[in-house]
Each structure stands twice: as C-alpha cells, then as structure tokens.
Amino acid sequence: MYRPRARAAPKGRAWCCPLPTTLLLLLAYLAYLGLGTGVFWALEGRAAQDSSRSFQRDKWELLRNFTCLDGPALDSLIRDIVEAYKSGASLLSNTTSMGRWELVGSFFFSVSTITTIGYGNLSPHTMAARLFCIFFALVGIPLNLVVLNRLGHLMQRGVHRCARRLGGAGQDPSTARWLAGSGALLSGLLLFLLLPPLLFAHMEGWSYIEGFYYAFITLSTVGFGDYVIGMNPSRRYPLWYKNMVSLWILFGMAWLALIIKLILSLLETPGGACSCYHRGSKEDFKSRSWRQGPDGEPEPRSPQRGSCSEGPMGIMQHLELSTQAAHGGKDS
C-alpha cells in the first residue's frame, strides 16, 4: 500500500520557507526608505538652512535697529517665524538647525509618507521635492502594502503554529485556537498600544491617554497631526527614538491590519470566523498535509491552504481539498 508520508518530497517541490523572501523584501523596503530619506534630506535640508539663516539675520537686525516694535515690523517678524517653522527649522536658541529635515527627520517623513499617515505638520516646500514626493509615494505605497501583507501573513502563521502545538499537546482544537488567538491579541495590545504610550509620555511629556491616542491614530493611519513625536523644541531627543518609532509603526500597522481583517471576517460571515484546523487526531492532521499528484507523486500542500480563509467560499475550498486528499489515499 502506497503511503505518501513515507516518501520524501522532491527537492524542487518542497514547501519552501518564506523567510528569505521576506528578508529580501524588507531589505528592499528599507533601501527604498533610505532613498527617500537621502533625497528629501538633500532637497529640503538646504532650503531649511537658508530659511533659518534668513530668520536669524532679520531677527538680530530688528533687535539692533528697533527698541520698540511697531505693527508692521511685528507682522513681518511673525511671518518670518511662521515660514521658518513650516520649513522645519529650530529657532528658539541663538543657533539654528534644520530640525525636522535632518537625516532622522527625513527618514521619519519618508515613513509617514508611504504608510499614508500624513501628519500634516511637515511638507516639502521646494518644487523638486514635491515632484519627487509624488513618484516616491506612487511606488512606495504599494510596496508598503506588500510588506504589511507579508508581515501580517507571518504573524498569522505564527498564531496557527502555536494553535497546532497546543492541539498536539492534548488540548481541544477549538480551545487551542482560542488560546492562540487570545495570546496574539493580548501580546499585540501590549507591544503596540499599551506599552508605547509609556515611552511617549516619558520622551514627550504627554499624559498616558495622550500617548495612547497618538498610538492608535498613528497605527490606524488617520494621522490628524495634533500629536506628533519629536516636535518639542525644548526637549533633546536621542537618535534611536524616531528610528524605533518608525519600526513600531511598521509592525504595529501589520498587527492592527490583521485585527481589522479578523473583525471584518466576523462581521461579514454570519457563522463567525471559519475553523483553521480540522478536528481529529494528530495523525489525521499529518495525513492531510500531503496529497497525491497527477503523476502519482506526493506533492505538498500550498502554504496558503494552512491559513484561515474567510467566508463561505473559503470553507467550500477547504472541504474540496480535504475530499481530494481522501480520494488520493483510497486510490493509493
């Protein structure tokens, strides 16, 4: 009697691990962000420096020539302050800097652009940077969606793997799925929504509620811009701060998208989310992981078939695959 599990899978048809592809995709993603960071820094950094120097020159000339400011002179000073602030210059000391258009600030702007957060507190002012921003977002937004989809898929596979191990340890399959899903939900809440506000409260001087509000508004890509990190000129921020927040945005958006996808499946499917694993013994589960191909050779199941499919069409597809596996075993 032919047993598909007894034979090793051909090398060219093995179930390949998506980790190397994911690493390459992440490297391409970071390289693209680095490209945007360098271009924005080069195009906007010099304009920010020129605006800052012009403001300082006008300010000291005004203080030297006028002991009492009149209305037009004060209006001129206010206009210079507004324009310098829009350019991202730090102006509250005797020295000026590019402020938000430095290398770290440009990287954070690139992240907020391709993630479609768009805080609105900072925008390019040179025509060259505006034109580059259009093409940068045109390619970067789809790339960001692909990366988020891949990260969400890896998170989902991790939850499925935990549920399978719990099921193999003697737990009821439905209980194992519930425990794995609850663990993923609670760990995501801690890592992406409950703990980061503590860091924001320490670094920005916000309350915990303000930090939690900023965290959700950012990860949901609403991005009102009323709360943005690294904007207080009276505070000194370490270099790792915005870089860590950028990574938090990337993984947090993937996790929140997975939660929103689960909520959508629960709302759209009358019977709730479908079962990702069959009830039965561990041997039955292993026997379903291979089916007989048209040439009589055992071929592995697609990685997507191990994931949970939403809706009635996904359930019908899952049942059809199980039927094919059963018929393949009988023919063997």
PDB file of C-alpha atoms in Angstrom, residues 5 15 283-291 299-302 325:
ATOM      1  CA  ARG A   5       4.066  10.305   4.079  1.00  0.00           C
ATOM      2  CA  TRP A  15       7.369  23.526   0.933  1.00  0.00           C
ATOM      3  CA  GLU A 283      -2.138  11.584  12.738  1.00  0.00           C
ATOM      4  CA  ASP A 284      -5.178  12.715  10.754  1.00  0.00           C
ATOM      5  CA  PHE A 285      -3.748  16.223  10.608  1.00  0.00           C
ATOM      6  CA  LYS A 286      -0.395  14.941   9.347  1.00  0.00           C
ATOM      7  CA  SER A 287      -2.027  12.769   6.704  1.00  0.00           C
ATOM      8  CA  ARG A 288      -3.844  15.775   5.303  1.00  0.00           C
ATOM      9  CA  SER A 289      -0.622  17.727   4.801  1.00  0.00           C
ATOM     10  CA  TRP A 290       0.195  15.653   1.658  1.00  0.00           C
ATOM     11  CA  ARG A 291      -1.927  14.629  -1.289  1.00  0.00           C
ATOM     12  CA  GLU A 299       3.071  16.834  -3.503  1.00  0.00           C
ATOM     13  CA  PRO A 300       2.929  19.245  -0.592  1.00  0.00           C
ATOM     14  CA  ARG A 301       0.003  21.429   0.101  1.00  0.00           C
ATOM     15  CA  SER A 302       0.285  25.113  -0.662  1.00  0.00           C
ATOM     16  CA  ALA A 325      -6.824  14.165  -0.136  1.00  0.00           C
TER      17      ALA A 325
END
